[in-house]
Tab-separated table of C-alpha atoms in Angstrom:
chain	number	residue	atom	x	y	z
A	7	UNK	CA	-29.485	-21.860	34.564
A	8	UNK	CA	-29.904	-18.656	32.835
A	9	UNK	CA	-30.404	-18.694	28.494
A	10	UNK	CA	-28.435	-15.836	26.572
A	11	UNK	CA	-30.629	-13.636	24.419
A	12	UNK	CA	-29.169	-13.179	21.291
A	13	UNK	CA	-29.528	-9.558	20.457
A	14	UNK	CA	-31.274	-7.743	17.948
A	15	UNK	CA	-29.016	-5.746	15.567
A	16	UNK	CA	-30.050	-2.367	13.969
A	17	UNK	CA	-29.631	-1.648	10.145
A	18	UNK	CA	-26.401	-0.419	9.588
A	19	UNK	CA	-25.024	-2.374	12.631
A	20	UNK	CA	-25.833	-5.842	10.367
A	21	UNK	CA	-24.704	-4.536	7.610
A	22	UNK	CA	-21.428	-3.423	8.959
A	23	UNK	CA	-21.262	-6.598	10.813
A	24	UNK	CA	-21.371	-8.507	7.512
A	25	UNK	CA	-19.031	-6.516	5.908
A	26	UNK	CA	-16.382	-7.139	8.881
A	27	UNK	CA	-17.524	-11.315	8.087
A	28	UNK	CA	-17.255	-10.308	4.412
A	29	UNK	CA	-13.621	-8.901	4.794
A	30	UNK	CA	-12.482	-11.655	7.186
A	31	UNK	CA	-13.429	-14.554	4.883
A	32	UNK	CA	-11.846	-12.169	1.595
A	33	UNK	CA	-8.900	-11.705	3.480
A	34	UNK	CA	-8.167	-15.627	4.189
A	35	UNK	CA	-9.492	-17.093	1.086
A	36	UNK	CA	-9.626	-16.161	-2.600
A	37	UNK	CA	-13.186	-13.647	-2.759
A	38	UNK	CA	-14.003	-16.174	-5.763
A	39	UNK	CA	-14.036	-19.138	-3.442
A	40	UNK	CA	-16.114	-17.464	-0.808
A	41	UNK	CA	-19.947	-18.259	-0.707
A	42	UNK	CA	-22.679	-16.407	0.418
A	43	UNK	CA	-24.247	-19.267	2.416
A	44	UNK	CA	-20.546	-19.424	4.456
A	45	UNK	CA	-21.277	-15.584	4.937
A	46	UNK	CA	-24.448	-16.042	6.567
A	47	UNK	CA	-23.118	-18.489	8.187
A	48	UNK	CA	-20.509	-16.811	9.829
A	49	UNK	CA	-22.387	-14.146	10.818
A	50	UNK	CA	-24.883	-16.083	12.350
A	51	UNK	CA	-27.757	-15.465	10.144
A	52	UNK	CA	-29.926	-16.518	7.440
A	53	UNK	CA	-28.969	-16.808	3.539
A	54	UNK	CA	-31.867	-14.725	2.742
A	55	UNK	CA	-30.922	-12.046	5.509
A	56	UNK	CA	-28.291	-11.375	3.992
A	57	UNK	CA	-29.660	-10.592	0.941
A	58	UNK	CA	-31.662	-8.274	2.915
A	59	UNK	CA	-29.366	-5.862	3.535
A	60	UNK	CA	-26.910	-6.373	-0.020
A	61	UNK	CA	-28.678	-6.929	-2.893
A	62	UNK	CA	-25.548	-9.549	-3.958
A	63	UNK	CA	-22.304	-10.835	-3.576
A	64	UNK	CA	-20.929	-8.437	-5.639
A	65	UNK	CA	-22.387	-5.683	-3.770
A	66	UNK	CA	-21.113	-7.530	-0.259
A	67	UNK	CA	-17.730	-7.616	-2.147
A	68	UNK	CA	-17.098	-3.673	-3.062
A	69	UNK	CA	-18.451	-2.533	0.474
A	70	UNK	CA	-15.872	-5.302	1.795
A	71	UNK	CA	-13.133	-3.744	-0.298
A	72	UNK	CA	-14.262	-0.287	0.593
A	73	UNK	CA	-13.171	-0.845	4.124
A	74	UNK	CA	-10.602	-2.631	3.464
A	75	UNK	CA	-8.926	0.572	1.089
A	76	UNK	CA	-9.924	3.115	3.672
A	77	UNK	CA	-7.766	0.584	5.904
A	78	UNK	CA	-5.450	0.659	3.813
A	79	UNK	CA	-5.178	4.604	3.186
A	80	UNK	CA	-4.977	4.884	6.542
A	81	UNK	CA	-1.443	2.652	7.113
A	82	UNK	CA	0.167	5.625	5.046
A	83	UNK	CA	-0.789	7.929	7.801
A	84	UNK	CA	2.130	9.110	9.713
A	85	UNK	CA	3.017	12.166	11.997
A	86	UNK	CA	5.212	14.830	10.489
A	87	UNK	CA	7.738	14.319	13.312
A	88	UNK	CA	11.609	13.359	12.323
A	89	UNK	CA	13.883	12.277	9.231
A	90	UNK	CA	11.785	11.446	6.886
A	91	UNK	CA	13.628	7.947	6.067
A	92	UNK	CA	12.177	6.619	9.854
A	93	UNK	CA	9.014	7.661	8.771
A	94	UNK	CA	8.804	5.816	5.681
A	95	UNK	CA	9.806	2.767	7.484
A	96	UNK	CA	7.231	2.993	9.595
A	97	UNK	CA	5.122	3.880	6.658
A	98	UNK	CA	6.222	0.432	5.343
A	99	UNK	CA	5.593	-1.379	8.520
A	100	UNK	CA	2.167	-0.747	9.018
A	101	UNK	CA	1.584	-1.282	5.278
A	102	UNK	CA	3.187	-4.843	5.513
A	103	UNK	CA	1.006	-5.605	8.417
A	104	UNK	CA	-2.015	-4.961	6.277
A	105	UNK	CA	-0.417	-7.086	3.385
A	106	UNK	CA	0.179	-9.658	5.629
A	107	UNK	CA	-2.980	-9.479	7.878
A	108	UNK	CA	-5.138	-9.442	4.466
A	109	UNK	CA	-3.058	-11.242	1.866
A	110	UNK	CA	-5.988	-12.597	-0.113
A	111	UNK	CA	-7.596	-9.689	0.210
A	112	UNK	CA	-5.029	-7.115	-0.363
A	113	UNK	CA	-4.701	-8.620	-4.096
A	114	UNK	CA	-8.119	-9.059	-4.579
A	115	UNK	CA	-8.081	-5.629	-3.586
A	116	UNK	CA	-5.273	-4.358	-6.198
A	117	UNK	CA	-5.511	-6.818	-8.865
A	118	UNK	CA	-9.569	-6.348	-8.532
A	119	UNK	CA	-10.812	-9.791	-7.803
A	120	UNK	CA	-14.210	-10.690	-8.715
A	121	UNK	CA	-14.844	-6.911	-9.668
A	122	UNK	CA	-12.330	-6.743	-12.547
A	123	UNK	CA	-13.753	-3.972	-14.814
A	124	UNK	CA	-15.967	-2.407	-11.857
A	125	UNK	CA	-15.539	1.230	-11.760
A	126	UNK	CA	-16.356	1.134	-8.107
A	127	UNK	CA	-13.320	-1.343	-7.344
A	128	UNK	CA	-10.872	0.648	-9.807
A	129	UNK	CA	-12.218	4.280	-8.266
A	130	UNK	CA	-11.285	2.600	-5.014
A	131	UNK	CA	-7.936	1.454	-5.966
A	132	UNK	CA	-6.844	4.857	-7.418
A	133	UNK	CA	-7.973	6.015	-4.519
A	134	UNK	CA	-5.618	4.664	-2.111
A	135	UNK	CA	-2.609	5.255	-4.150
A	136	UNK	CA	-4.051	9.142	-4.751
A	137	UNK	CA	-3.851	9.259	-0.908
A	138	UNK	CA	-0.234	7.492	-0.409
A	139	UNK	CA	0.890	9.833	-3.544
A	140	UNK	CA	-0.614	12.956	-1.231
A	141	UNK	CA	0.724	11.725	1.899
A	142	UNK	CA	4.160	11.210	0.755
A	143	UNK	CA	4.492	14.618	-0.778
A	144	UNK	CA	3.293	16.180	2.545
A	145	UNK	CA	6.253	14.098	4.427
A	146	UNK	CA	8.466	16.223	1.930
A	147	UNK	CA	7.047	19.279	2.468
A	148	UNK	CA	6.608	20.114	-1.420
A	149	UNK	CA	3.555	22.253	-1.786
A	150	UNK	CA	3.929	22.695	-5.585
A	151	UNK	CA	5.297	18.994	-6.743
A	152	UNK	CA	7.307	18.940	-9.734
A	153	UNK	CA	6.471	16.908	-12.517
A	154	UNK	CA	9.802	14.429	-11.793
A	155	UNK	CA	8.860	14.565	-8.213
A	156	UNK	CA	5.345	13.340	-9.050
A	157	UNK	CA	7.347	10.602	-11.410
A	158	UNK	CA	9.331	8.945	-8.706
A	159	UNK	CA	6.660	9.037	-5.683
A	160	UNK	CA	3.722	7.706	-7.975
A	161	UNK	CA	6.303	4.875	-9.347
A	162	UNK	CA	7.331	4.460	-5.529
A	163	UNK	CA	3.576	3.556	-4.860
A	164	UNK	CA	3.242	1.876	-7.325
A	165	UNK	CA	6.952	-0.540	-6.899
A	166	UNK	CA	5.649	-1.079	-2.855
A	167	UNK	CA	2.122	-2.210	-4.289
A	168	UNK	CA	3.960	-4.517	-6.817
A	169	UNK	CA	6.528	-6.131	-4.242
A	170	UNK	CA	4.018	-6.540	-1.725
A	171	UNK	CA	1.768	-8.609	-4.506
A	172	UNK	CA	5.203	-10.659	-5.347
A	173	UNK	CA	6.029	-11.251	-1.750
A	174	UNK	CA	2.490	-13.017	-1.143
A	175	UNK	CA	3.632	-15.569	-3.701
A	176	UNK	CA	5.322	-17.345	-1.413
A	177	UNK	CA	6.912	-14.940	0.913
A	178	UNK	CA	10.453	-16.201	0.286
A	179	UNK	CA	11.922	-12.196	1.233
A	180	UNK	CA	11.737	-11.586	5.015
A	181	UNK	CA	9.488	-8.727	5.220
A	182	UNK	CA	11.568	-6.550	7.409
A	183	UNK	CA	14.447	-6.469	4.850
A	184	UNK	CA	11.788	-5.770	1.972
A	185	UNK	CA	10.657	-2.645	4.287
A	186	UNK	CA	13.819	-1.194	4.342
A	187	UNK	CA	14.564	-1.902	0.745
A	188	UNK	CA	11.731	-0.063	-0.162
A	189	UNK	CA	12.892	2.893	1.745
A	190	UNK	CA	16.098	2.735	0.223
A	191	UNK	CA	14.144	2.368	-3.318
A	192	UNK	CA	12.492	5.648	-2.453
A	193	UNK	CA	15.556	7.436	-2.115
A	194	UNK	CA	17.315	6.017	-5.043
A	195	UNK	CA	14.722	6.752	-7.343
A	196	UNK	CA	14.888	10.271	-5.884
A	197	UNK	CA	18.411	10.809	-6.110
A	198	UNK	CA	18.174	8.967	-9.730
A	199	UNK	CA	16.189	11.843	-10.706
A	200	UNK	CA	17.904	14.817	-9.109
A	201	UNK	CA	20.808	13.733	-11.294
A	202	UNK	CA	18.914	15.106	-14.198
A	203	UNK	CA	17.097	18.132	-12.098
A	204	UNK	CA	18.303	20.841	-10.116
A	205	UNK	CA	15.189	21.267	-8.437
A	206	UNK	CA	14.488	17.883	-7.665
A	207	UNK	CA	18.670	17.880	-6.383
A	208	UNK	CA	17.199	20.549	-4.113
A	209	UNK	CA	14.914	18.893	-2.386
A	210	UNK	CA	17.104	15.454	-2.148
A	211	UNK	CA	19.666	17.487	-0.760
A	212	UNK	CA	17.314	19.018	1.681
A	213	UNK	CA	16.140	15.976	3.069
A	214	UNK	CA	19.699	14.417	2.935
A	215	UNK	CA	20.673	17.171	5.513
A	216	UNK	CA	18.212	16.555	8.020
A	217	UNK	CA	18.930	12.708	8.157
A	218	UNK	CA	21.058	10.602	10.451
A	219	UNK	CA	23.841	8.511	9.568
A	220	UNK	CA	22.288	5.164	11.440
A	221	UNK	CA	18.849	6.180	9.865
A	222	UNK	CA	17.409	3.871	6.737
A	223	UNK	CA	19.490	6.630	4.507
A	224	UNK	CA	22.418	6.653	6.245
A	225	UNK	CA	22.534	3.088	6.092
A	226	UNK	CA	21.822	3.028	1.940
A	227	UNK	CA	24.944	4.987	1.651
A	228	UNK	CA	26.722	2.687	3.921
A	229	UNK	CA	25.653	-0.361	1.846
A	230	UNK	CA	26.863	1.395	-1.223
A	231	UNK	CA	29.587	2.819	-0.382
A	232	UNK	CA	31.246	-1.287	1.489
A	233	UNK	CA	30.187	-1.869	-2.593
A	234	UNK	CA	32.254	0.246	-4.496
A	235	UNK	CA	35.249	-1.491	-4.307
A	236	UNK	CA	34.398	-4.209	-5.267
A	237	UNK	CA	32.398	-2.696	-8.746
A	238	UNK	CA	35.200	-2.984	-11.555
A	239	UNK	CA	36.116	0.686	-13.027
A	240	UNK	CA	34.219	1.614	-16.186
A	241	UNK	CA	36.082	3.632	-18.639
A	242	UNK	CA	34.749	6.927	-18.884
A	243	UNK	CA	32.504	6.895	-22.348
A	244	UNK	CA	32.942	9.337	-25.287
A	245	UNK	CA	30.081	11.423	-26.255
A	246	UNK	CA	29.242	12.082	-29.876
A	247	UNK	CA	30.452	14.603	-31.514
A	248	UNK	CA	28.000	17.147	-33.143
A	249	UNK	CA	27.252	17.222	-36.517
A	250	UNK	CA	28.225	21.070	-37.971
């Protein structure tokens, strides 16, 4: 009979080995309700070890979250390849798998959690949605955004962040039809806007022309267009006369 030798662990090998505990126990449970004695104990060690390496649970908590937003960045990561609707619903799938993989943690993460006021955790926050802004205005090849184009992307961000946080309550929206709504929010707050901008018409009817009809898109103006039937006419409405 041979006896296993547990293994000594450098430095920063412990300490990223209790932030991967840290984020597994955030992501499952509320980071309130988490403890650092269950910490140690899930990673095998000593109360006072762990206070070793992280002077507190707060401190445990904001590396935990910095992983988990560098995660997080990363799910908006997507190769320039292809209409850019079938990227953004692949965009939306991997971000959904974080939501879902992490749900505690994901709101902790964007509504703050135990570090409500922290700088760190609010830096960290704008920092993901800086890099989802940045990545979507890559996808549309703008080098120069607009200042409407900046409008509807940041409040795109922002609307995925918000349904995601709704859907957790309960999750009474299959996800996959959430995904695609989103996509199809993305392009109806663009085309919203290039109703009031020619440049911002530009670039929706740039990307228009490079998408299929059975992409997500295609299949907005689909749904829209089985609709209009059935939406009752609306008299055409009178403007206001100037004043001379």
């Amino acid at each position: 009979m041979t006896t296993g030798v547990r293994r000594r662990m450098g430095v920063d090998e412990r300490r990223q080995q209790l932030i991967g505990v840290a984020l597994d126990l955030f992501s499952r449970r509320s980071p309130e309700d988490v403890s650092i004695d269950e910490i140690a104990a899930a990673a095998g060690i000593s109360r006072p070890l762990v206070y070793h390496y992280f002077p507190g649970k707060q401190s445990l908590y904001e590396a935990a979250l910095r992983r988990a937003a560098d995660e997080l960045a990363a799910r908006f990561l997507e190769p320039l390849e292809g209409p850019l609707g079938a990227r953004l619903l692949r965009v939306m799938g991997r971000f959904f798998d974080f939501v879902d993989e992490h749900g505690p943690g994901f709101s902790a993460l964007m509504r703050g959690g135990p570090a409500v006021g922290s700088s760190t955790a609010n830096a960290m926050i704008d920092g993901v949605r800086q890099a989802a802004y940045e990545q979507i205005i890559t996808h549309l090849g703008v080098e120069d955004p607009p200042a409407r184009l900046e409008l509807v992307v940041r409040s795109w961000v922002s609307l995925a962040e918000s349904t995601a946080l709704i859907w957790l309550d309960g999750r009474r929206i299959p996800r996959e039809e959430l995904e695609i709504q989103l996509v199809h929010d993305f392009a109806a707050l663009a085309a919203v806007s290039a109703a009031y901008d020619q440049e911002m018409a530009g670039i929706v009817l740039r990307v228009l022309s490079q998408e299929p009809a059975e992409g997500p898109f295609g299949d907005l103006l689909g749904r829209l267009s089985a609709l209009a039937p059935a939406v009752p006419a609306v008299p055409a409405q009178r403007l206001p006369r100037e004043s001379t």
